[in-house]
Amino acid sequence: MARKKGEPECCFDCVPCSEGKISNTTDSMECTSCPEDFWSSPQRDHCIPKKTEFLSYHEPLGICLTTTSLLGTFVCVVVLGIFIHHHSTPIVRANNSELSFLLLFSLKLCFLCSLLFIGRPRLWTCQLRHAAFGISFVLCVSCILVKTMVVLAVFRASKPGGESSLKWFGAVQQRGTVLVLTSVQAVICTVWLVSASPMPHKNTQYHSDKIVYECVVGSTVGFAVLLGYIGLLAVLSCLLAFLARNLPDSFNEAKLITFSMLIFCAVWVAFVPAYISSPGKYADAVEVFAILASSFGLLVALFGPKCYIILLRPERNTKKAIMGRGTET
């Protein structure tokens, strides 16, 4: 009831309650606010639960991202099967086949970790998603970085007096380098989770009548260091591969690495502003898209040409053809 000025008390107007408030009693002089997780009905006479919003497996966007993630995992398994079946061929053995298998395994983890960003955020998914993402990608980029170092070491060893370069960068050193680089990211993730762990959060700022479930990163510095470390390794891999791209070899893997890392860096440079400007579930969708796009970029650029030669051009899968000492067409 809203009394009219200058009129008797019996003269009043019926004013509807504002959004988020209700009145369900006759002759009420004021409205009652709904609880935090509720909103007023269209008639403003009772409170109803607010709608919830998060990147769900049941909506088209979530279904599309989930399908793409599983497709990428399946392709990794297929490529791994092809490489295992042809493990004795020169193109698989070149530049440490063990690193290729580890790289395929890490790419499979990258595809699977994107599933943690889909579904209603919970404490364990919020804590695990970025740790799994950070460690998987560092493992992946570390393998690529070591592969690039091997290319440079092999070329240096082919020169007079450079035989010792391979001795100091053998299989054990390659495994150790990947382990150390990945362990640094594991330490970063551990410190982040212990000091300021990501937590699920009910955000009501985006929409007054909706609850947006999201994961707050806890420590922005921790998230920035995690991404920065991945970026540092990616840029270093790209620079080394760029320097080695013109080394004499008919199948120089450095060219593939350069192209793949350019795709990787371009995706993640575009990710940062898109992530910052995207609200709610769309921020998760942007991050999942960046994970999938960069993973597919690495998978196709690094293993597509090799699978093409293994399956469709087996005459080029010889030591002479790879070393450029024979022309077999």
CSV table of N, CA and C in Angstrom, one decimal, residues 169-288:
chain,number,residue,atom,x,y,z
A,169,PHE,N,74.2,-35.0,-24.1
A,169,PHE,CA,72.7,-34.9,-24.3
A,169,PHE,C,72.1,-36.2,-24.8
A,170,GLY,N,72.5,-37.3,-24.1
A,170,GLY,CA,72.0,-38.6,-24.4
A,170,GLY,C,70.6,-38.8,-23.9
A,171,ALA,N,70.1,-40.1,-24.0
A,171,ALA,CA,68.7,-40.4,-23.6
A,171,ALA,C,68.5,-40.1,-22.1
A,172,VAL,N,69.4,-40.4,-21.3
A,172,VAL,CA,69.2,-40.2,-19.8
A,172,VAL,C,69.1,-38.7,-19.6
A,173,GLN,N,69.9,-37.9,-20.2
A,173,GLN,CA,69.9,-36.4,-20.0
A,173,GLN,C,68.6,-35.9,-20.5
A,174,GLN,N,68.1,-36.4,-21.6
A,174,GLN,CA,66.8,-36.0,-22.2
A,174,GLN,C,65.6,-36.2,-21.2
A,175,ARG,N,65.6,-37.5,-20.7
A,175,ARG,CA,64.6,-37.8,-19.7
A,175,ARG,C,64.7,-36.9,-18.5
A,176,GLY,N,65.9,-36.7,-18.0
A,176,GLY,CA,66.1,-35.8,-16.8
A,176,GLY,C,65.7,-34.4,-17.1
A,177,THR,N,65.9,-33.9,-18.3
A,177,THR,CA,65.5,-32.5,-18.6
A,177,THR,C,64.0,-32.4,-18.5
A,178,VAL,N,63.3,-33.3,-19.2
A,178,VAL,CA,61.8,-33.3,-19.1
A,178,VAL,C,61.3,-33.4,-17.7
A,179,LEU,N,61.9,-34.3,-16.9
A,179,LEU,CA,61.5,-34.5,-15.5
A,179,LEU,C,61.7,-33.2,-14.7
A,180,VAL,N,62.8,-32.6,-14.9
A,180,VAL,CA,63.1,-31.4,-14.1
A,180,VAL,C,62.2,-30.2,-14.5
A,181,LEU,N,62.0,-30.0,-15.8
A,181,LEU,CA,61.1,-28.9,-16.2
A,181,LEU,C,59.7,-29.1,-15.8
A,182,THR,N,59.2,-30.4,-15.8
A,182,THR,CA,57.9,-30.7,-15.4
A,182,THR,C,57.8,-30.6,-13.8
A,183,SER,N,58.8,-30.9,-13.1
A,183,SER,CA,58.8,-30.8,-11.7
A,183,SER,C,58.7,-29.4,-11.2
A,184,VAL,N,59.3,-28.5,-11.9
A,184,VAL,CA,59.2,-27.0,-11.6
A,184,VAL,C,57.7,-26.6,-11.6
A,185,GLN,N,57.0,-27.0,-12.6
A,185,GLN,CA,55.6,-26.7,-12.7
A,185,GLN,C,54.8,-27.3,-11.6
A,186,ALA,N,55.2,-28.6,-11.2
A,186,ALA,CA,54.5,-29.3,-10.1
A,186,ALA,C,54.7,-28.5,-8.8
A,187,VAL,N,55.9,-28.0,-8.6
A,187,VAL,CA,56.1,-27.1,-7.4
A,187,VAL,C,55.3,-25.9,-7.4
A,188,ILE,N,55.2,-25.2,-8.6
A,188,ILE,CA,54.4,-24.0,-8.7
A,188,ILE,C,53.0,-24.3,-8.4
A,189,CYS,N,52.4,-25.4,-8.9
A,189,CYS,CA,51.0,-25.8,-8.6
A,189,CYS,C,50.8,-26.1,-7.1
A,190,THR,N,51.8,-26.8,-6.5
A,190,THR,CA,51.7,-27.2,-5.1
A,190,THR,C,51.7,-25.9,-4.2
A,191,VAL,N,52.6,-25.0,-4.5
A,191,VAL,CA,52.6,-23.7,-3.7
A,191,VAL,C,51.3,-23.0,-3.9
A,192,TRP,N,50.8,-22.9,-5.1
A,192,TRP,CA,49.6,-22.2,-5.4
A,192,TRP,C,48.4,-22.8,-4.6
A,193,LEU,N,48.3,-24.2,-4.7
A,193,LEU,CA,47.2,-24.8,-4.0
A,193,LEU,C,47.3,-24.7,-2.5
A,194,VAL,N,48.5,-24.7,-1.9
A,194,VAL,CA,48.6,-24.6,-0.5
A,194,VAL,C,48.4,-23.2,0.0
A,195,SER,N,48.9,-22.2,-0.7
A,195,SER,CA,48.8,-20.8,-0.2
A,195,SER,C,47.5,-20.2,-0.5
A,196,ALA,N,47.0,-20.3,-1.7
A,196,ALA,CA,45.7,-19.7,-2.1
A,196,ALA,C,45.0,-20.6,-3.1
A,197,SER,N,44.3,-21.6,-2.6
A,197,SER,CA,43.7,-22.6,-3.5
A,197,SER,C,42.5,-22.1,-4.2
A,198,PRO,N,42.3,-22.5,-5.5
A,198,PRO,CA,41.1,-22.1,-6.2
A,198,PRO,C,39.9,-22.7,-5.5
A,199,MET,N,38.8,-22.0,-5.5
A,199,MET,CA,37.6,-22.4,-4.8
A,199,MET,C,36.4,-22.2,-5.6
A,200,PRO,N,35.3,-23.1,-5.5
A,200,PRO,CA,34.0,-22.8,-6.1
A,200,PRO,C,33.4,-21.6,-5.5
A,201,HIS,N,32.7,-20.8,-6.4
A,201,HIS,CA,32.1,-19.5,-5.9
A,201,HIS,C,30.8,-19.3,-6.6
A,202,LYS,N,29.8,-18.9,-5.8
A,202,LYS,CA,28.5,-18.5,-6.3
A,202,LYS,C,28.4,-17.0,-6.6
A,203,ASN,N,28.5,-16.7,-7.9
A,203,ASN,CA,28.5,-15.3,-8.3
A,203,ASN,C,27.1,-14.8,-8.6
A,204,THR,N,26.7,-13.7,-7.9
A,204,THR,CA,25.4,-13.1,-8.2
A,204,THR,C,25.5,-11.7,-8.8
A,205,GLN,N,26.8,-11.4,-9.2
A,205,GLN,CA,27.0,-10.0,-9.7
A,205,GLN,C,26.7,-9.9,-11.2
A,206,TYR,N,26.8,-11.0,-11.9
A,206,TYR,CA,26.6,-10.9,-13.4
A,206,TYR,C,25.1,-10.7,-13.7
A,207,HIS,N,24.2,-11.5,-13.0
A,207,HIS,CA,22.8,-11.5,-13.2
A,207,HIS,C,22.1,-11.5,-11.8
A,208,SER,N,21.2,-10.6,-11.5
A,208,SER,CA,20.6,-10.5,-10.2
A,208,SER,C,19.6,-11.7,-10.0
A,209,ASP,N,19.1,-12.3,-11.1
A,209,ASP,CA,18.1,-13.4,-10.9
A,209,ASP,C,18.8,-14.7,-11.2
A,210,LYS,N,20.1,-14.8,-11.3
A,210,LYS,CA,20.8,-16.0,-11.6
A,210,LYS,C,22.0,-16.2,-10.7
A,211,ILE,N,22.3,-17.5,-10.4
A,211,ILE,CA,23.5,-17.8,-9.7
A,211,ILE,C,24.5,-18.4,-10.7
A,212,VAL,N,25.6,-17.7,-10.9
A,212,VAL,CA,26.7,-18.3,-11.8
A,212,VAL,C,27.7,-19.0,-10.9
A,213,TYR,N,27.8,-20.3,-11.2
A,213,TYR,CA,28.8,-21.1,-10.4
A,213,TYR,C,30.1,-21.0,-11.2
A,214,GLU,N,31.2,-20.6,-10.5
A,214,GLU,CA,32.5,-20.5,-11.2
A,214,GLU,C,33.6,-20.9,-10.2
A,215,CYS,N,34.8,-21.1,-10.7
A,215,CYS,CA,35.9,-21.3,-9.9
A,215,CYS,C,36.8,-20.0,-9.8
A,216,VAL,N,37.0,-19.5,-8.6
A,216,VAL,CA,37.9,-18.3,-8.5
A,216,VAL,C,39.3,-18.9,-8.4
A,217,VAL,N,40.2,-18.3,-9.0
A,217,VAL,CA,41.6,-18.8,-9.1
A,217,VAL,C,42.3,-18.8,-7.7
A,218,GLY,N,41.8,-18.0,-6.8
A,218,GLY,CA,42.4,-17.9,-5.5
A,218,GLY,C,43.6,-16.9,-5.5
A,219,SER,N,44.6,-17.2,-6.2
A,219,SER,CA,45.8,-16.3,-6.3
A,219,SER,C,46.0,-16.0,-7.8
A,220,THR,N,45.8,-14.8,-8.2
A,220,THR,CA,46.0,-14.4,-9.5
A,220,THR,C,47.5,-14.5,-9.9
A,221,VAL,N,48.3,-14.2,-8.9
A,221,VAL,CA,49.8,-14.4,-9.2
A,221,VAL,C,50.1,-15.8,-9.5
A,222,GLY,N,49.5,-16.8,-8.7
A,222,GLY,CA,49.8,-18.2,-9.0
A,222,GLY,C,49.4,-18.6,-10.4
A,223,PHE,N,48.2,-18.1,-10.8
A,223,PHE,CA,47.7,-18.5,-12.1
A,223,PHE,C,48.6,-17.8,-13.2
A,224,ALA,N,49.1,-16.6,-12.9
A,224,ALA,CA,49.9,-15.9,-13.9
A,224,ALA,C,51.3,-16.6,-14.0
A,225,VAL,N,51.8,-17.1,-12.9
A,225,VAL,CA,53.1,-17.8,-12.9
A,225,VAL,C,53.0,-19.1,-13.6
A,226,LEU,N,51.9,-19.8,-13.4
A,226,LEU,CA,51.6,-21.1,-14.1
A,226,LEU,C,51.6,-20.9,-15.6
A,227,LEU,N,50.8,-19.9,-16.1
A,227,LEU,CA,50.7,-19.6,-17.5
A,227,LEU,C,52.1,-19.1,-18.0
A,228,GLY,N,52.7,-18.2,-17.2
A,228,GLY,CA,54.0,-17.6,-17.7
A,228,GLY,C,55.1,-18.7,-17.9
A,229,TYR,N,55.1,-19.7,-17.0
A,229,TYR,CA,56.1,-20.7,-17.2
A,229,TYR,C,55.9,-21.5,-18.4
A,230,ILE,N,54.6,-21.9,-18.7
A,230,ILE,CA,54.3,-22.5,-20.0
A,230,ILE,C,54.7,-21.7,-21.2
A,231,GLY,N,54.4,-20.4,-21.1
A,231,GLY,CA,54.7,-19.5,-22.2
A,231,GLY,C,56.2,-19.4,-22.4
A,232,LEU,N,57.0,-19.3,-21.3
A,232,LEU,CA,58.4,-19.2,-21.3
A,232,LEU,C,59.0,-20.4,-22.1
A,233,LEU,N,58.6,-21.6,-21.7
A,233,LEU,CA,59.1,-22.8,-22.4
A,233,LEU,C,58.6,-22.9,-23.9
A,234,ALA,N,57.4,-22.4,-24.1
A,234,ALA,CA,56.9,-22.4,-25.5
A,234,ALA,C,57.7,-21.5,-26.4
A,235,VAL,N,58.0,-20.3,-25.9
A,235,VAL,CA,58.8,-19.3,-26.6
A,235,VAL,C,60.2,-19.8,-26.8
A,236,LEU,N,60.8,-20.4,-25.8
A,236,LEU,CA,62.1,-20.9,-26.0
A,236,LEU,C,62.2,-22.0,-27.0
A,237,SER,N,61.2,-22.9,-27.0
A,237,SER,CA,61.1,-24.0,-28.0
A,237,SER,C,61.0,-23.4,-29.4
A,238,CYS,N,60.1,-22.4,-29.5
A,238,CYS,CA,59.9,-21.7,-30.8
A,238,CYS,C,61.2,-21.1,-31.3
A,239,LEU,N,61.9,-20.4,-30.5
A,239,LEU,CA,63.1,-19.7,-30.9
A,239,LEU,C,64.2,-20.7,-31.3
A,240,LEU,N,64.4,-21.8,-30.5
A,240,LEU,CA,65.4,-22.8,-30.9
A,240,LEU,C,65.0,-23.5,-32.2
A,241,ALA,N,63.7,-23.9,-32.3
A,241,ALA,CA,63.3,-24.5,-33.5
A,241,ALA,C,63.4,-23.6,-34.7
A,242,PHE,N,63.2,-22.3,-34.5
A,242,PHE,CA,63.4,-21.4,-35.7
A,242,PHE,C,64.8,-21.3,-36.1
A,243,LEU,N,65.7,-21.4,-35.1
A,243,LEU,CA,67.2,-21.3,-35.5
A,243,LEU,C,67.6,-22.6,-36.2
A,244,ALA,N,66.9,-23.7,-35.9
A,244,ALA,CA,67.3,-25.0,-36.5
A,244,ALA,C,66.5,-25.4,-37.7
A,245,ARG,N,65.6,-24.5,-38.2
A,245,ARG,CA,64.6,-24.9,-39.2
A,245,ARG,C,65.3,-25.1,-40.6
A,246,ASN,N,66.5,-24.5,-40.8
A,246,ASN,CA,67.1,-24.6,-42.1
A,246,ASN,C,68.3,-25.6,-42.1
A,247,LEU,N,68.5,-26.4,-41.1
A,247,LEU,CA,69.6,-27.3,-41.0
A,247,LEU,C,69.4,-28.4,-42.1
A,248,PRO,N,70.5,-28.8,-42.7
A,248,PRO,CA,70.4,-29.8,-43.8
A,248,PRO,C,69.8,-31.1,-43.4
A,249,ASP,N,68.6,-31.4,-43.9
A,249,ASP,CA,67.9,-32.7,-43.6
A,249,ASP,C,66.6,-32.6,-44.4
A,250,SER,N,66.3,-33.7,-45.1
A,250,SER,CA,65.1,-33.7,-46.0
A,250,SER,C,63.8,-33.7,-45.1
A,251,PHE,N,64.0,-34.2,-43.9
A,251,PHE,CA,62.8,-34.2,-43.0
A,251,PHE,C,63.3,-33.6,-41.7
A,252,ASN,N,63.5,-32.3,-41.7
A,252,ASN,CA,63.9,-31.6,-40.5
A,252,ASN,C,62.7,-31.3,-39.5
A,253,GLU,N,62.7,-32.0,-38.4
A,253,GLU,CA,61.6,-31.9,-37.5
A,253,GLU,C,61.5,-30.5,-36.9
A,254,ALA,N,62.6,-29.7,-36.9
A,254,ALA,CA,62.5,-28.4,-36.4
A,254,ALA,C,61.5,-27.5,-37.1
A,255,LYS,N,61.3,-27.8,-38.4
A,255,LYS,CA,60.3,-27.0,-39.2
A,255,LYS,C,58.9,-27.3,-38.6
A,256,LEU,N,58.7,-28.5,-38.3
A,256,LEU,CA,57.3,-28.9,-37.8
A,256,LEU,C,57.2,-28.3,-36.4
A,257,ILE,N,58.2,-28.3,-35.6
A,257,ILE,CA,58.2,-27.8,-34.2
A,257,ILE,C,58.0,-26.2,-34.3
A,258,THR,N,58.7,-25.6,-35.2
A,258,THR,CA,58.5,-24.1,-35.3
A,258,THR,C,57.0,-23.8,-35.7
A,259,PHE,N,56.5,-24.5,-36.6
A,259,PHE,CA,55.1,-24.2,-37.0
A,259,PHE,C,54.1,-24.5,-35.9
A,260,SER,N,54.3,-25.7,-35.2
A,260,SER,CA,53.4,-26.0,-34.1
A,260,SER,C,53.5,-25.1,-33.0
A,261,MET,N,54.7,-24.6,-32.6
A,261,MET,CA,54.8,-23.6,-31.5
A,261,MET,C,54.3,-22.2,-31.9
A,262,LEU,N,54.3,-21.9,-33.1
A,262,LEU,CA,53.7,-20.6,-33.5
A,262,LEU,C,52.2,-20.7,-33.3
A,263,ILE,N,51.6,-21.8,-33.7
A,263,ILE,CA,50.2,-22.0,-33.5
A,263,ILE,C,49.9,-22.0,-32.0
A,264,PHE,N,50.7,-22.7,-31.2
A,264,PHE,CA,50.5,-22.8,-29.8
A,264,PHE,C,50.5,-21.4,-29.1
A,265,CYS,N,51.6,-20.6,-29.5
A,265,CYS,CA,51.7,-19.3,-28.9
A,265,CYS,C,50.6,-18.3,-29.3
A,266,ALA,N,50.2,-18.4,-30.6
A,266,ALA,CA,49.1,-17.6,-31.1
A,266,ALA,C,47.8,-17.8,-30.4
A,267,VAL,N,47.5,-19.1,-30.1
A,267,VAL,CA,46.3,-19.4,-29.4
A,267,VAL,C,46.3,-18.9,-28.0
A,268,TRP,N,47.4,-19.0,-27.3
A,268,TRP,CA,47.4,-18.6,-25.9
A,268,TRP,C,47.5,-17.1,-25.7
A,269,VAL,N,48.2,-16.4,-26.7
A,269,VAL,CA,48.2,-14.9,-26.7
A,269,VAL,C,46.8,-14.4,-26.9
A,270,ALA,N,46.0,-15.0,-27.8
A,270,ALA,CA,44.6,-14.6,-28.0
A,270,ALA,C,43.7,-15.0,-26.8
A,271,PHE,N,44.1,-16.0,-26.0
A,271,PHE,CA,43.3,-16.5,-24.9
A,271,PHE,C,43.2,-15.5,-23.8
A,272,VAL,N,44.3,-14.8,-23.4
A,272,VAL,CA,44.4,-14.0,-22.2
A,272,VAL,C,43.3,-12.8,-22.3
A,273,PRO,N,43.2,-12.0,-23.3
A,273,PRO,CA,42.2,-11.0,-23.3
A,273,PRO,C,40.8,-11.5,-23.4
A,274,ALA,N,40.6,-12.6,-24.2
A,274,ALA,CA,39.3,-13.3,-24.3
A,274,ALA,C,38.9,-13.8,-22.9
A,275,TYR,N,39.8,-14.4,-22.2
A,275,TYR,CA,39.4,-15.0,-20.9
A,275,TYR,C,39.0,-13.8,-19.9
A,276,ILE,N,39.8,-12.8,-19.9
A,276,ILE,CA,39.5,-11.7,-19.0
A,276,ILE,C,38.2,-11.0,-19.2
A,277,SER,N,37.8,-10.9,-20.5
A,277,SER,CA,36.5,-10.2,-20.9
A,277,SER,C,35.3,-11.1,-20.9
A,278,SER,N,35.5,-12.4,-20.7
A,278,SER,CA,34.4,-13.4,-20.7
A,278,SER,C,33.8,-13.6,-19.3
A,279,PRO,N,32.5,-13.5,-19.1
A,279,PRO,CA,31.9,-13.7,-17.8
A,279,PRO,C,31.5,-15.1,-17.6
A,280,GLY,N,31.5,-15.6,-16.4
A,280,GLY,CA,30.9,-16.8,-16.0
A,280,GLY,C,31.4,-18.0,-16.8
A,281,LYS,N,30.4,-18.8,-17.3
A,281,LYS,CA,30.7,-20.1,-17.9
A,281,LYS,C,31.5,-19.8,-19.2
A,282,TYR,N,31.3,-18.7,-19.8
A,282,TYR,CA,32.0,-18.4,-21.1
A,282,TYR,C,33.5,-18.3,-20.9
A,283,ALA,N,34.0,-17.9,-19.7
A,283,ALA,CA,35.4,-17.9,-19.3
A,283,ALA,C,35.9,-19.3,-19.4
A,284,ASP,N,35.2,-20.2,-18.8
A,284,ASP,CA,35.6,-21.7,-18.8
A,284,ASP,C,35.6,-22.2,-20.3
A,285,ALA,N,34.6,-21.8,-21.0
A,285,ALA,CA,34.5,-22.2,-22.4
A,285,ALA,C,35.7,-21.7,-23.2
A,286,VAL,N,36.1,-20.5,-23.0
A,286,VAL,CA,37.3,-19.9,-23.7
A,286,VAL,C,38.5,-20.7,-23.3
A,287,GLU,N,38.7,-21.0,-22.0
A,287,GLU,CA,39.9,-21.8,-21.6
A,287,GLU,C,39.9,-23.2,-22.2
A,288,VAL,N,38.7,-23.8,-22.2
A,288,VAL,CA,38.6,-25.2,-22.8
A,288,VAL,C,39.0,-25.1,-24.3
